[in-house]
Amino acid sequence: MEISIQTQEIESLEKQLIEAIKKSDIPFLESVIHEDLRFIAPNGLIVTKEMDLDSHKNKTMLVESIVSKLEEIQIINDTAIVLIVYDTKGTMLGNPIEGRFRYLRVWKQFSNGYQIIAGSCIKIES
């Protein structure tokens, strides 16, 4: 497989991801989240793909509002590291969430496309 990740592709995927999160678009989320995802939530909880998808299916992940600001995309071989800030309000895994959060998300290129393999989120000052 030839490795040729383009920043624009990742930026487009991030925009699609935000829309999918807002709408709980399970088919899209299923396609871009890797089976072995590990994501650290703001409270320290380790979130798996199954937990993430279940939160959308069970409506314990609800977005009332979300505004994003892409800070950085760093390409390393077949992997992209994304730093993005969300101003958001809603419910995450059944818990109310509101404020400004910085996400670190890791996308990896596979033969069938890009998938998120890891990430984390922390609350930051406004």
PDB file of C-alpha atoms in Angstrom:
ATOM      1  CA  MET A   1       0.000   0.000   0.000  1.00  0.00           C
ATOM      2  CA  GLU A   2       1.327   3.400  -0.965  1.00  0.00           C
ATOM      3  CA  ILE A   3       1.289   5.905   1.871  1.00  0.00           C
ATOM      4  CA  SER A   4       0.045   9.315   0.832  1.00  0.00           C
ATOM      5  CA  ILE A   5      -2.118  10.937   3.471  1.00  0.00           C
ATOM      6  CA  GLN A   6      -3.216  14.409   2.482  1.00  0.00           C
ATOM      7  CA  THR A   7      -4.042  17.048   5.084  1.00  0.00           C
ATOM      8  CA  GLN A   8      -7.167  17.990   3.121  1.00  0.00           C
ATOM      9  CA  GLU A   9      -8.500  14.419   3.371  1.00  0.00           C
ATOM     10  CA  ILE A  10      -8.164  14.424   7.150  1.00  0.00           C
ATOM     11  CA  GLU A  11      -9.697  17.899   7.422  1.00  0.00           C
ATOM     12  CA  SER A  12     -12.675  16.682   5.372  1.00  0.00           C
ATOM     13  CA  LEU A  13     -13.036  13.579   7.562  1.00  0.00           C
ATOM     14  CA  GLU A  14     -13.007  15.741  10.699  1.00  0.00           C
ATOM     15  CA  LYS A  15     -15.852  17.869   9.278  1.00  0.00           C
ATOM     16  CA  GLN A  16     -17.810  14.733   8.372  1.00  0.00           C
ATOM     17  CA  LEU A  17     -17.136  13.337  11.851  1.00  0.00           C
ATOM     18  CA  ILE A  18     -18.598  16.432  13.544  1.00  0.00           C
ATOM     19  CA  GLU A  19     -21.753  16.126  11.445  1.00  0.00           C
ATOM     20  CA  ALA A  20     -21.966  12.399  12.207  1.00  0.00           C
ATOM     21  CA  ILE A  21     -21.619  13.067  15.942  1.00  0.00           C
ATOM     22  CA  LYS A  22     -24.377  15.714  15.805  1.00  0.00           C
ATOM     23  CA  LYS A  23     -26.746  13.362  13.969  1.00  0.00           C
ATOM     24  CA  SER A  24     -25.633  10.103  15.638  1.00  0.00           C
ATOM     25  CA  ASP A  25     -24.873   8.753  12.150  1.00  0.00           C
ATOM     26  CA  ILE A  26     -24.088   5.175  13.210  1.00  0.00           C
ATOM     27  CA  PRO A  27     -23.061   3.856   9.752  1.00  0.00           C
ATOM     28  CA  PHE A  28     -20.487   6.633   9.299  1.00  0.00           C
ATOM     29  CA  LEU A  29     -19.175   6.324  12.862  1.00  0.00           C
ATOM     30  CA  GLU A  30     -18.952   2.542  12.472  1.00  0.00           C
ATOM     31  CA  SER A  31     -16.850   2.994   9.324  1.00  0.00           C
ATOM     32  CA  VAL A  32     -14.328   5.478  10.746  1.00  0.00           C
ATOM     33  CA  ILE A  33     -13.822   4.134  14.279  1.00  0.00           C
ATOM     34  CA  HIS A  34     -11.306   1.286  14.477  1.00  0.00           C
ATOM     35  CA  GLU A  35     -12.288  -1.907  16.316  1.00  0.00           C
ATOM     36  CA  ASP A  36      -9.444  -1.411  18.809  1.00  0.00           C
ATOM     37  CA  LEU A  37     -10.097   2.293  19.503  1.00  0.00           C
ATOM     38  CA  ARG A  38      -8.952   3.626  22.859  1.00  0.00           C
ATOM     39  CA  PHE A  39     -10.201   7.097  23.739  1.00  0.00           C
ATOM     40  CA  ILE A  40      -9.676   8.874  27.058  1.00  0.00           C
ATOM     41  CA  ALA A  41     -12.736  10.933  28.069  1.00  0.00           C
ATOM     42  CA  PRO A  42     -12.405  14.134  30.155  1.00  0.00           C
ATOM     43  CA  ASN A  43     -13.218  12.153  33.330  1.00  0.00           C
ATOM     44  CA  GLY A  44     -10.453   9.611  32.601  1.00  0.00           C
ATOM     45  CA  LEU A  45     -12.793   6.875  31.377  1.00  0.00           C
ATOM     46  CA  ILE A  46     -11.328   4.649  28.657  1.00  0.00           C
ATOM     47  CA  VAL A  47     -13.864   4.534  25.822  1.00  0.00           C
ATOM     48  CA  THR A  48     -13.957   1.688  23.275  1.00  0.00           C
ATOM     49  CA  LYS A  49     -15.628   1.616  19.865  1.00  0.00           C
ATOM     50  CA  GLU A  50     -18.522  -0.387  21.290  1.00  0.00           C
ATOM     51  CA  MET A  51     -19.051   2.121  24.105  1.00  0.00           C
ATOM     52  CA  ASP A  52     -18.894   5.056  21.689  1.00  0.00           C
ATOM     53  CA  LEU A  53     -21.400   3.552  19.251  1.00  0.00           C
ATOM     54  CA  ASP A  54     -23.696   2.410  22.088  1.00  0.00           C
ATOM     55  CA  SER A  55     -23.787   5.976  23.437  1.00  0.00           C
ATOM     56  CA  HIS A  56     -25.202   7.122  20.093  1.00  0.00           C
ATOM     57  CA  LYS A  57     -27.597   4.183  19.727  1.00  0.00           C
ATOM     58  CA  ASN A  58     -28.909   4.629  23.287  1.00  0.00           C
ATOM     59  CA  LYS A  59     -29.048   8.437  22.985  1.00  0.00           C
ATOM     60  CA  THR A  60     -26.670   8.939  25.935  1.00  0.00           C
ATOM     61  CA  MET A  61     -24.512  10.986  23.520  1.00  0.00           C
ATOM     62  CA  LEU A  62     -26.498  14.058  22.532  1.00  0.00           C
ATOM     63  CA  VAL A  63     -25.120  17.253  21.044  1.00  0.00           C
ATOM     64  CA  GLU A  64     -27.108  20.439  21.624  1.00  0.00           C
ATOM     65  CA  SER A  65     -24.428  22.639  20.081  1.00  0.00           C
ATOM     66  CA  ILE A  66     -20.894  22.250  18.793  1.00  0.00           C
ATOM     67  CA  VAL A  67     -18.495  24.695  17.175  1.00  0.00           C
ATOM     68  CA  SER A  68     -15.080  23.433  16.128  1.00  0.00           C
ATOM     69  CA  LYS A  69     -11.736  25.058  15.474  1.00  0.00           C
ATOM     70  CA  LEU A  70      -9.094  22.896  13.828  1.00  0.00           C
ATOM     71  CA  GLU A  71      -5.719  23.721  15.371  1.00  0.00           C
ATOM     72  CA  GLU A  72      -3.283  21.321  13.719  1.00  0.00           C
ATOM     73  CA  ILE A  73      -2.934  18.244  11.544  1.00  0.00           C
ATOM     74  CA  GLN A  74       0.425  16.484  11.675  1.00  0.00           C
ATOM     75  CA  ILE A  75       1.128  13.700   9.180  1.00  0.00           C
ATOM     76  CA  ILE A  76       3.557  10.936  10.189  1.00  0.00           C
ATOM     77  CA  ASN A  77       3.799   8.203   7.537  1.00  0.00           C
ATOM     78  CA  ASP A  78       0.373   6.491   7.440  1.00  0.00           C
ATOM     79  CA  THR A  79      -0.936   8.320  10.507  1.00  0.00           C
ATOM     80  CA  ALA A  80      -2.437  11.757  11.117  1.00  0.00           C
ATOM     81  CA  ILE A  81      -2.555  13.461  14.505  1.00  0.00           C
ATOM     82  CA  VAL A  82      -5.319  16.045  14.812  1.00  0.00           C
ATOM     83  CA  LEU A  83      -5.678  18.763  17.433  1.00  0.00           C
ATOM     84  CA  ILE A  84      -9.119  20.355  17.426  1.00  0.00           C
ATOM     85  CA  VAL A  85     -11.054  22.481  19.916  1.00  0.00           C
ATOM     86  CA  TYR A  86     -14.812  22.104  20.376  1.00  0.00           C
ATOM     87  CA  ASP A  87     -17.075  24.581  22.125  1.00  0.00           C
ATOM     88  CA  THR A  88     -19.873  22.212  22.969  1.00  0.00           C
ATOM     89  CA  LYS A  89     -22.947  21.564  25.036  1.00  0.00           C
ATOM     90  CA  GLY A  90     -24.769  18.270  25.407  1.00  0.00           C
ATOM     91  CA  THR A  91     -24.505  14.853  27.023  1.00  0.00           C
ATOM     92  CA  MET A  92     -21.533  12.482  26.795  1.00  0.00           C
ATOM     93  CA  LEU A  93     -22.019   8.878  27.936  1.00  0.00           C
ATOM     94  CA  GLY A  94     -25.048  10.038  29.915  1.00  0.00           C
ATOM     95  CA  ASN A  95     -23.226  12.874  31.713  1.00  0.00           C
ATOM     96  CA  PRO A  96     -23.907  16.574  31.035  1.00  0.00           C
ATOM     97  CA  ILE A  97     -21.006  18.244  29.264  1.00  0.00           C
ATOM     98  CA  GLU A  98     -20.500  21.911  28.450  1.00  0.00           C
ATOM     99  CA  GLY A  99     -17.518  24.100  27.706  1.00  0.00           C
ATOM    100  CA  ARG A 100     -14.406  24.204  25.589  1.00  0.00           C
ATOM    101  CA  PHE A 101     -12.570  20.933  25.004  1.00  0.00           C
ATOM    102  CA  ARG A 102      -9.335  20.112  23.192  1.00  0.00           C
ATOM    103  CA  TYR A 103      -9.353  16.794  21.374  1.00  0.00           C
ATOM    104  CA  LEU A 104      -6.355  14.834  20.199  1.00  0.00           C
ATOM    105  CA  ARG A 105      -7.419  12.306  17.588  1.00  0.00           C
ATOM    106  CA  VAL A 106      -5.229   9.790  15.743  1.00  0.00           C
ATOM    107  CA  TRP A 107      -6.276   8.692  12.248  1.00  0.00           C
ATOM    108  CA  LYS A 108      -4.502   5.782  10.544  1.00  0.00           C
ATOM    109  CA  GLN A 109      -4.630   4.894   6.871  1.00  0.00           C
ATOM    110  CA  PHE A 110      -5.686   1.314   6.124  1.00  0.00           C
ATOM    111  CA  SER A 111      -6.277  -0.374   2.775  1.00  0.00           C
ATOM    112  CA  ASN A 112     -10.013   0.395   3.113  1.00  0.00           C
ATOM    113  CA  GLY A 113      -9.589   4.039   4.171  1.00  0.00           C
ATOM    114  CA  TYR A 114      -8.902   6.042   7.304  1.00  0.00           C
ATOM    115  CA  GLN A 115      -9.943   5.071  10.810  1.00  0.00           C
ATOM    116  CA  ILE A 116      -9.605   6.646  14.241  1.00  0.00           C
ATOM    117  CA  ILE A 117      -7.364   4.444  16.383  1.00  0.00           C
ATOM    118  CA  ALA A 118      -6.938   6.638  19.479  1.00  0.00           C
ATOM    119  CA  GLY A 119      -7.852   9.930  21.040  1.00  0.00           C
ATOM    120  CA  SER A 120      -8.343  11.963  24.159  1.00  0.00           C
ATOM    121  CA  CYS A 121     -10.257  14.993  25.312  1.00  0.00           C
ATOM    122  CA  ILE A 122      -9.637  17.528  28.065  1.00  0.00           C
ATOM    123  CA  LYS A 123     -11.552  20.576  29.219  1.00  0.00           C
ATOM    124  CA  ILE A 124      -9.661  23.823  28.684  1.00  0.00           C
ATOM    125  CA  GLU A 125     -10.173  27.414  29.777  1.00  0.00           C
ATOM    126  CA  SER A 126     -12.374  29.535  27.528  1.00  0.00           C
TER     127      SER A 126
END
